[in-house]
PDB file of C-alpha atoms in Angstrom:
ATOM      1  CA  VAL A   1      78.265 136.492  79.161  1.00 81.00           C
ATOM      2  CA  ASN A   2      81.770 135.030  80.058  1.00 89.00           C
ATOM      3  CA  TRP A   3      83.574 136.680  83.510  1.00 91.00           C
ATOM      4  CA  ALA A   4      87.030 135.788  83.904  1.00 93.00           C
ATOM      5  CA  PRO A   5      88.407 137.391  87.305  1.00 95.00           C
ATOM      6  CA  GLN A   6      91.637 136.888  88.090  1.00 96.00           C
ATOM      7  CA  SER A   7      94.193 138.526  90.187  1.00 97.00           C
ATOM      8  CA  SER A   8      97.745 137.985  91.265  1.00 96.00           C
ATOM      9  CA  LEU A   9     100.002 138.980  94.458  1.00 95.00           C
ATOM     10  CA  PRO A  10     103.735 138.727  93.701  1.00 95.00           C
ATOM     11  CA  TYR A  11     105.658 138.787  97.126  1.00 95.00           C
ATOM     12  CA  ASN A  12     109.722 138.640  97.502  1.00 95.00           C
ATOM     13  CA  ILE A  13     110.427 137.714 100.728  1.00 95.00           C
ATOM     14  CA  SER A  14     114.176 138.133 100.003  1.00 93.00           C
ATOM     15  CA  SER A  15     116.974 138.096  97.359  1.00 89.00           C
ATOM     16  CA  SER A  16     116.104 134.186  97.538  1.00 92.00           C
ATOM     17  CA  LYS A  17     112.508 133.495  98.805  1.00 96.00           C
ATOM     18  CA  THR A  18     109.654 134.710  96.950  1.00 97.00           C
ATOM     19  CA  PHE A  19     105.815 133.770  97.218  1.00 97.00           C
ATOM     20  CA  MET A  20     103.181 133.488  94.711  1.00 97.00           C
ATOM     21  CA  ALA A  21      99.247 134.093  95.065  1.00 97.00           C
ATOM     22  CA  GLU A  22      97.235 133.829  92.376  1.00 98.00           C
ATOM     23  CA  TYR A  23      93.144 133.653  92.016  1.00 98.00           C
ATOM     24  CA  TYR A  24      91.658 132.443  88.316  1.00 96.00           C
ATOM     25  CA  GLY A  25      87.984 132.643  87.400  1.00 97.00           C
ATOM     26  CA  ARG A  26      85.915 131.787  84.344  1.00 96.00           C
ATOM     27  CA  THR A  27      82.809 131.311  83.316  1.00 96.00           C
ATOM     28  CA  VAL A  28      82.586 127.585  81.913  1.00 94.00           C
ATOM     29  CA  GLN A  29      79.392 127.596  79.042  1.00 93.00           C
ATOM     30  CA  HIS A  30      77.797 124.645  77.650  1.00 91.00           C
ATOM     31  CA  THR A  31      78.212 123.055  73.932  1.00 90.00           C
ATOM     32  CA  ILE A  32      76.008 123.375  71.084  1.00 88.00           C
ATOM     33  CA  ASP A  33      75.392 119.636  71.204  1.00 85.00           C
ATOM     34  CA  GLN A  34      74.632 119.622  75.264  1.00 89.00           C
ATOM     35  CA  ILE A  35      71.921 121.772  74.700  1.00 90.00           C
ATOM     36  CA  GLN A  36      69.854 121.191  71.318  1.00 84.00           C
ATOM     37  CA  PRO A  37      66.796 120.371  71.981  1.00 66.00           C
ATOM     38  CA  VAL A  38      67.301 117.388  68.966  1.00 71.00           C
ATOM     39  CA  LYS A  39      67.553 113.750  69.740  1.00 68.00           C
ATOM     40  CA  VAL A  40      71.201 112.002  68.140  1.00 67.00           C
ATOM     41  CA  HIS A  41      70.736 108.804  67.001  1.00 67.00           C
ATOM     42  CA  THR A  42      74.219 107.926  66.049  1.00 73.00           C
ATOM     43  CA  ASP A  43      74.666 104.838  68.452  1.00 78.00           C
ATOM     44  CA  ALA A  44      71.487 102.518  68.623  1.00 80.00           C
ATOM     45  CA  LEU A  45      72.251 101.944  72.186  1.00 85.00           C
ATOM     46  CA  ARG A  46      73.021 105.730  73.375  1.00 84.00           C
ATOM     47  CA  ILE A  47      70.433 108.424  72.557  1.00 85.00           C
ATOM     48  CA  MET A  48      71.868 111.974  73.106  1.00 85.00           C
ATOM     49  CA  LEU A  49      69.234 114.524  74.454  1.00 87.00           C
ATOM     50  CA  GLY A  50      69.663 118.018  74.439  1.00 87.00           C
ATOM     51  CA  ASN A  51      68.510 120.082  77.270  1.00 91.00           C
ATOM     52  CA  PRO A  52      67.874 123.703  76.043  1.00 90.00           C
ATOM     53  CA  ASP A  53      67.460 124.687  79.904  1.00 91.00           C
ATOM     54  CA  LEU A  54      71.281 124.208  80.585  1.00 93.00           C
ATOM     55  CA  LYS A  55      73.059 127.442  82.531  1.00 94.00           C
ATOM     56  CA  PRO A  56      76.806 128.236  82.414  1.00 95.00           C
ATOM     57  CA  SER A  57      78.660 126.629  85.483  1.00 96.00           C
ATOM     58  CA  PHE A  58      81.277 128.734  86.565  1.00 97.00           C
ATOM     59  CA  ARG A  59      85.178 127.824  87.996  1.00 97.00           C
ATOM     60  CA  ASN A  60      86.778 129.172  90.867  1.00 98.00           C
ATOM     61  CA  SER A  61      90.790 128.339  91.524  1.00 98.00           C
ATOM     62  CA  LEU A  62      93.520 130.100  93.781  1.00 98.00           C
ATOM     63  CA  SER A  63      96.962 128.939  93.130  1.00 98.00           C
ATOM     64  CA  THR A  64     100.195 129.715  95.566  1.00 98.00           C
ATOM     65  CA  THR A  65     103.767 129.011  95.525  1.00 98.00           C
ATOM     66  CA  TYR A  66     106.785 129.382  97.417  1.00 98.00           C
ATOM     67  CA  GLN A  67     110.251 128.588  96.380  1.00 97.00           C
ATOM     68  CA  GLN A  68     114.092 129.415  98.082  1.00 96.00           C
ATOM     69  CA  SER A  69     117.305 128.921  97.078  1.00 94.00           C
ATOM     70  CA  ASN A  70     120.799 129.262  98.422  1.00 92.00           C
ATOM     71  CA  LEU A  71     123.831 129.406  95.765  1.00 87.00           C
ATOM     72  CA  LEU A  72     126.665 128.584  97.937  1.00 85.00           C
ATOM     73  CA  THR A  73     124.816 125.075  99.531  1.00 85.00           C
ATOM     74  CA  ASN A  74     123.351 124.214  96.266  1.00 87.00           C
ATOM     75  CA  GLU A  75     120.212 123.900  97.782  1.00 93.00           C
ATOM     76  CA  SER A  76     116.417 124.864  96.421  1.00 96.00           C
ATOM     77  CA  PHE A  77     113.005 123.950  97.726  1.00 97.00           C
ATOM     78  CA  TYR A  78     109.309 125.141  96.352  1.00 97.00           C
ATOM     79  CA  ILE A  79     106.003 124.135  97.315  1.00 98.00           C
ATOM     80  CA  THR A  80     103.143 124.302  95.272  1.00 98.00           C
ATOM     81  CA  GLY A  81      99.331 123.633  95.185  1.00 98.00           C
ATOM     82  CA  ASN A  82      95.917 125.084  93.537  1.00 98.00           C
ATOM     83  CA  TYR A  83      92.442 124.374  94.788  1.00 98.00           C
ATOM     84  CA  ALA A  84      89.454 124.838  92.384  1.00 98.00           C
ATOM     85  CA  ILE A  85      85.683 124.636  92.485  1.00 97.00           C
ATOM     86  CA  THR A  86      83.165 124.651  89.929  1.00 97.00           C
ATOM     87  CA  SER A  87      79.471 125.611  90.870  1.00 96.00           C
ATOM     88  CA  ASN A  88      76.238 125.139  89.064  1.00 95.00           C
ATOM     89  CA  PRO A  89      78.560 122.092  87.631  1.00 96.00           C
ATOM     90  CA  ILE A  90      77.041 120.410  84.229  1.00 95.00           C
ATOM     91  CA  VAL A  91      76.436 116.805  84.547  1.00 95.00           C
ATOM     92  CA  ASN A  92      75.669 113.611  82.972  1.00 93.00           C
ATOM     93  CA  SER A  93      72.321 112.607  83.664  1.00 94.00           C
ATOM     94  CA  GLN A  94      71.156 109.145  81.887  1.00 93.00           C
ATOM     95  CA  ASP A  95      68.322 107.127  81.508  1.00 94.00           C
ATOM     96  CA  ILE A  96      68.506 103.711  81.261  1.00 92.00           C
ATOM     97  CA  ASP A  97      66.181 100.808  79.780  1.00 90.00           C
ATOM     98  CA  LEU A  98      67.130  97.615  81.582  1.00 87.00           C
ATOM     99  CA  GLY A  99      64.859  95.672  79.322  1.00 90.00           C
ATOM    100  CA  THR A 100      66.585  96.913  75.820  1.00 89.00           C
ATOM    101  CA  TYR A 101      69.741  98.738  77.279  1.00 87.00           C
ATOM    102  CA  ILE A 102      68.986 101.830  75.989  1.00 89.00           C
ATOM    103  CA  SER A 103      70.201 104.768  77.159  1.00 90.00           C
ATOM    104  CA  GLN A 104      69.084 108.547  77.116  1.00 89.00           C
ATOM    105  CA  ILE A 105      71.777 111.112  78.040  1.00 90.00           C
ATOM    106  CA  ARG A 106      71.387 114.301  78.066  1.00 91.00           C
ATOM    107  CA  TYR A 107      73.103 117.226  80.363  1.00 93.00           C
ATOM    108  CA  ILE A 108      71.845 118.793  83.838  1.00 95.00           C
ATOM    109  CA  ASN A 109      73.231 121.656  86.019  1.00 95.00           C
ATOM    110  CA  PHE A 110      73.772 120.058  89.423  1.00 93.00           C
ATOM    111  CA  ASN A 111      73.038 121.695  93.038  1.00 91.00           C
ATOM    112  CA  LYS A 112      76.649 120.512  94.264  1.00 93.00           C
ATOM    113  CA  ALA A 113      80.028 122.461  93.364  1.00 96.00           C
ATOM    114  CA  THR A 114      83.341 119.958  91.972  1.00 97.00           C
ATOM    115  CA  TYR A 115      86.656 120.105  93.556  1.00 97.00           C
ATOM    116  CA  ASN A 116      90.197 119.687  92.106  1.00 97.00           C
ATOM    117  CA  TYR A 117      93.669 120.010  93.793  1.00 98.00           C
ATOM    118  CA  TYR A 118      97.007 119.499  93.702  1.00 98.00           C
ATOM    119  CA  LEU A 119      99.754 119.694  96.287  1.00 98.00           C
ATOM    120  CA  SER A 120     103.662 119.037  95.370  1.00 98.00           C
ATOM    121  CA  SER A 121     106.597 119.863  96.909  1.00 98.00           C
ATOM    122  CA  TYR A 122     110.508 119.956  95.847  1.00 97.00           C
ATOM    123  CA  TYR A 123     113.652 119.892  97.311  1.00 97.00           C
ATOM    124  CA  SER A 124     117.202 119.037  96.058  1.00 96.00           C
ATOM    125  CA  TRP A 125     120.692 119.666  97.805  1.00 94.00           C
ATOM    126  CA  ARG A 126     124.297 118.590  97.412  1.00 91.00           C
ATOM    127  CA  THR A 127     125.556 115.636  99.461  1.00 89.00           C
ATOM    128  CA  LYS A 128     128.817 114.448 100.061  1.00 83.00           C
ATOM    129  CA  LEU A 129     128.606 110.791  98.425  1.00 80.00           C
ATOM    130  CA  LEU A 130     130.886 109.840  96.388  1.00 75.00           C
ATOM    131  CA  GLY A 131     132.399 113.296  95.800  1.00 73.00           C
ATOM    132  CA  GLY A 132     129.432 115.162  95.407  1.00 79.00           C
ATOM    133  CA  THR A 133     126.135 113.839  94.485  1.00 91.00           C
ATOM    134  CA  HIS A 134     123.186 115.694  93.860  1.00 93.00           C
ATOM    135  CA  ALA A 135     119.624 114.289  95.817  1.00 95.00           C
ATOM    136  CA  ASN A 136     115.998 115.568  95.256  1.00 96.00           C
ATOM    137  CA  LEU A 137     113.415 114.638  96.994  1.00 97.00           C
ATOM    138  CA  SER A 138     109.590 115.246  95.965  1.00 97.00           C
ATOM    139  CA  VAL A 139     106.401 114.457  97.475  1.00 98.00           C
ATOM    140  CA  SER A 140     102.885 115.798  96.060  1.00 98.00           C
ATOM    141  CA  THR A 141      98.955 114.665  96.191  1.00 98.00           C
ATOM    142  CA  SER A 142      96.255 115.244  93.991  1.00 98.00           C
ATOM    143  CA  GLY A 143      92.092 114.765  94.201  1.00 97.00           C
ATOM    144  CA  ASN A 144      88.660 115.794  92.493  1.00 97.00           C
ATOM    145  CA  SER A 145      85.328 114.908  92.930  1.00 96.00           C
ATOM    146  CA  SER A 146      82.257 114.538  89.472  1.00 95.00           C
ATOM    147  CA  TYR A 147      79.088 113.603  89.643  1.00 95.00           C
ATOM    148  CA  THR A 148      76.584 111.708  86.990  1.00 94.00           C
ATOM    149  CA  GLU A 149      73.075 110.734  87.569  1.00 93.00           C
ATOM    150  CA  VAL A 150      71.827 107.429  86.713  1.00 92.00           C
ATOM    151  CA  ASN A 151      67.937 106.230  86.414  1.00 92.00           C
ATOM    152  CA  HIS A 152      67.381 109.736  88.987  1.00 90.00           C
ATOM    153  CA  GLU A 153      69.897 107.760  91.408  1.00 92.00           C
ATOM    154  CA  LEU A 154      73.379 109.907  92.524  1.00 92.00           C
ATOM    155  CA  ASN A 155      76.529 108.724  91.679  1.00 93.00           C
ATOM    156  CA  GLU A 156      79.625 110.988  93.175  1.00 94.00           C
ATOM    157  CA  THR A 157      83.035 109.910  92.474  1.00 93.00           C
ATOM    158  CA  ASN A 158      85.629 110.982  94.890  1.00 94.00           C
ATOM    159  CA  SER A 159      89.630 110.078  93.698  1.00 94.00           C
ATOM    160  CA  SER A 160      92.873 111.085  95.676  1.00 96.00           C
ATOM    161  CA  THR A 161      96.741 110.367  94.865  1.00 96.00           C
ATOM    162  CA  TYR A 162      99.900 110.319  97.154  1.00 97.00           C
ATOM    163  CA  SER A 163     102.693 109.852  95.736  1.00 97.00           C
ATOM    164  CA  ALA A 164     106.629 110.588  96.250  1.00 97.00           C
ATOM    165  CA  SER A 165     109.981 110.238  94.297  1.00 97.00           C
ATOM    166  CA  PHE A 166     113.579 110.434  95.281  1.00 97.00           C
ATOM    167  CA  GLY A 167     116.601 110.822  93.306  1.00 96.00           C
ATOM    168  CA  LEU A 168     120.245 110.945  93.194  1.00 95.00           C
ATOM    169  CA  ARG A 169     122.439 112.195  90.434  1.00 93.00           C
ATOM    170  CA  MET A 170     126.089 112.888  89.678  1.00 92.00           C
ATOM    171  CA  GLU A 171     128.091 113.881  87.017  1.00 89.00           C
ATOM    172  CA  LYS A 172     131.416 114.856  85.943  1.00 87.00           C
ATOM    173  CA  ARG A 173     132.277 117.159  83.237  1.00 85.00           C
ATOM    174  CA  LYS A 174     132.651 116.186  79.836  1.00 86.00           C
ATOM    175  CA  LYS A 175     132.752 112.621  81.336  1.00 90.00           C
ATOM    176  CA  TYR A 176     129.695 110.996  82.098  1.00 91.00           C
ATOM    177  CA  THR A 177     126.012 112.135  84.242  1.00 93.00           C
ATOM    178  CA  ILE A 178     124.217 109.395  85.695  1.00 94.00           C
ATOM    179  CA  SER A 179     120.796 109.335  87.659  1.00 95.00           C
ATOM    180  CA  ALA A 180     118.595 107.407  89.354  1.00 96.00           C
ATOM    181  CA  ASN A 181     115.026 107.882  90.678  1.00 97.00           C
ATOM    182  CA  ILE A 182     112.448 105.927  92.762  1.00 97.00           C
ATOM    183  CA  GLY A 183     109.342 106.554  93.352  1.00 96.00           C
ATOM    184  CA  PRO A 184     105.953 105.328  95.437  1.00 96.00           C
ATOM    185  CA  ARG A 185     102.386 106.062  94.631  1.00 96.00           C
ATOM    186  CA  TYR A 186      99.219 105.301  95.858  1.00 95.00           C
ATOM    187  CA  THR A 187      95.567 105.985  94.177  1.00 92.00           C
ATOM    188  CA  PHE A 188      92.251 106.236  96.148  1.00 91.00           C
ATOM    189  CA  SER A 189      88.933 106.501  93.945  1.00 89.00           C
ATOM    190  CA  LYS A 190      85.989 105.703  95.397  1.00 89.00           C
ATOM    191  CA  SER A 191      82.133 105.265  93.105  1.00 90.00           C
ATOM    192  CA  THR A 192      78.941 105.310  95.186  1.00 90.00           C
ATOM    193  CA  LEU A 193      76.966 103.326  92.573  1.00 88.00           C
ATOM    194  CA  TYR A 194      79.588 101.256  91.277  1.00 83.00           C
ATOM    195  CA  PRO A 195      81.915 100.238  94.303  1.00 80.00           C
ATOM    196  CA  ALA A 196      83.344  97.921  91.663  1.00 73.00           C
ATOM    197  CA  ASN A 197      85.258 100.678  90.290  1.00 73.00           C
ATOM    198  CA  ASN A 198      86.741 101.166  93.604  1.00 72.00           C
ATOM    199  CA  ASN A 199      90.239 101.053  92.286  1.00 77.00           C
ATOM    200  CA  ASN A 200      92.607 101.526  95.310  1.00 88.00           C
ATOM    201  CA  ALA A 201      96.415 100.368  94.346  1.00 88.00           C
ATOM    202  CA  PRO A 202     100.166 101.127  94.920  1.00 93.00           C
ATOM    203  CA  SER A 203     102.266 101.486  92.546  1.00 95.00           C
ATOM    204  CA  TYR A 204     105.956 102.753  91.888  1.00 94.00           C
ATOM    205  CA  THR A 205     108.486 103.289  89.219  1.00 95.00           C
ATOM    206  CA  LEU A 206     112.346 102.671  89.238  1.00 96.00           C
ATOM    207  CA  SER A 207     114.441 104.612  86.336  1.00 96.00           C
ATOM    208  CA  GLY A 208     118.001 105.015  85.441  1.00 96.00           C
ATOM    209  CA  ASP A 209     120.157 107.191  83.083  1.00 96.00           C
ATOM    210  CA  MET A 210     123.189 107.120  81.861  1.00 95.00           C
ATOM    211  CA  VAL A 211     125.486 109.253  79.195  1.00 94.00           C
ATOM    212  CA  LEU A 212     129.115 109.029  78.556  1.00 94.00           C
ATOM    213  CA  TYR A 213     130.853 111.552  76.652  1.00 93.00           C
ATOM    214  CA  LEU A 214     133.625 109.485  74.472  1.00 92.00           C
ATOM    215  CA  PRO A 215     136.723 111.355  72.494  1.00 90.00           C
ATOM    216  CA  GLY A 216     135.224 112.915  68.927  1.00 87.00           C
ATOM    217  CA  LYS A 217     132.606 114.199  71.022  1.00 88.00           C
ATOM    218  CA  ILE A 218     130.835 111.239  70.614  1.00 91.00           C
ATOM    219  CA  GLN A 219     128.058 110.504  73.247  1.00 93.00           C
ATOM    220  CA  LEU A 220     126.527 107.105  74.587  1.00 94.00           C
ATOM    221  CA  THR A 221     123.061 107.347  76.300  1.00 95.00           C
ATOM    222  CA  SER A 222     121.134 104.560  78.003  1.00 96.00           C
ATOM    223  CA  ASN A 223     117.668 104.838  79.700  1.00 95.00           C
ATOM    224  CA  ILE A 224     115.911 101.937  81.626  1.00 96.00           C
ATOM    225  CA  ASN A 225     112.178 102.331  83.025  1.00 96.00           C
ATOM    226  CA  TYR A 226     110.543  99.880  85.071  1.00 97.00           C
ATOM    227  CA  THR A 227     106.662 100.424  86.514  1.00 96.00           C
ATOM    228  CA  TYR A 228     104.575  98.651  88.643  1.00 96.00           C
ATOM    229  CA  ASN A 229     100.621  98.841  89.329  1.00 93.00           C
ATOM    230  CA  GLY A 230      99.348  96.716  91.589  1.00 92.00           C
ATOM    231  CA  LYS A 231      96.064  94.406  91.566  1.00 88.00           C
ATOM    232  CA  THR A 232      92.426  96.263  91.847  1.00 84.00           C
ATOM    233  CA  GLN A 233      88.985  94.897  92.082  1.00 78.00           C
ATOM    234  CA  ASN A 234      89.202  94.799  88.306  1.00 78.00           C
ATOM    235  CA  LEU A 235      92.486  94.743  86.722  1.00 83.00           C
ATOM    236  CA  PRO A 236      95.254  92.503  87.838  1.00 89.00           C
ATOM    237  CA  ALA A 237      98.875  93.440  88.564  1.00 92.00           C
ATOM    238  CA  THR A 238     100.959  94.642  86.074  1.00 94.00           C
ATOM    239  CA  LYS A 239     104.907  95.358  85.668  1.00 95.00           C
ATOM    240  CA  PHE A 240     106.102  97.047  82.836  1.00 94.00           C
ATOM    241  CA  THR A 241     110.018  97.543  81.599  1.00 96.00           C
ATOM    242  CA  ASP A 242     111.450  99.634  79.053  1.00 95.00           C
ATOM    243  CA  TRP A 243     114.984  99.965  77.685  1.00 94.00           C
ATOM    244  CA  ASP A 244     116.518 102.219  75.551  1.00 94.00           C
ATOM    245  CA  GLY A 245     119.793 103.454  74.170  1.00 92.00           C
ATOM    246  CA  GLY A 246     121.559 105.404  71.629  1.00 93.00           C
ATOM    247  CA  ILE A 247     124.873 106.988  70.164  1.00 92.00           C
ATOM    248  CA  SER A 248     125.107 110.283  68.857  1.00 90.00           C
ATOM    249  CA  ARG A 249     127.824 112.861  67.728  1.00 82.00           C
TER     250      ARG A 249
END
C-alpha cells in the first residue's frame, strides 16, 4: 500500500508579505532487486542477496517559506526551509570476508530514522553605490544522516554544509550589465566506522559576468568562475578557473 498524505497552509500576511507551510508524506517502496531471494553474481567480489522480509519505509517532510518585497525601495527577502525524516529506512548491510575481500550485500530495515534538512535565506536591495548598484546576500545550510552495516557493526554518517554568498550587479539599459559574486562554504562530514572519511574542509567561489550591448544589436558576453576546495584528510586542495565569452546578434 502506498500512502501519500499532504497538506498546505498559505497565509497572506499583507499585499507584500506571504507565508506558506506544507507537509508531504509518502511510502518508500523497496525494489525487486532488494527483495528477490536470489544471489546475483554480476561482480566477483560483490554478491547481492535478496531480502524477502524487507518492508517499505515512510518519509515525512515539512516545508515553510516566508517572503516579502517592497517595490518602492527595490528590496526583497525570503527564507525557506525543509526538514524530513524517514522511518524504518532501507539500508545497506555488508558481510565482508577479510581473507578473500568478497562482500555479501543485502538490504535491511533499520530501527533508527534518517533525516535531511535545508534552510536558506536571501536578501536583495538597491544601494547608492555607483548610481544604484543592486546588492544581494544569501545564507544557507543543509545536512543529512545515513546508516550502513558492515560485518554487523553500525556505520553512521552525518554531514552538514554552511554557505554564504554576496553579490553586486550594475546595469545601464541598452549599454551594459555587470555582476560579481563571492561565496565561502564549509562542509562537515563524519563517519563512525571510517574516520578517514571525515572530510571537513572550506571552499569558496568567485564569479563575474558581463554583457555589453553594441550598435547593430550586437552583444558581447563574458563569464569567469574561480573555485577553491580546501585540503581534506583524503584529498589535496584544488583550484579551478573557467572562462568563456561570446558574441551574438
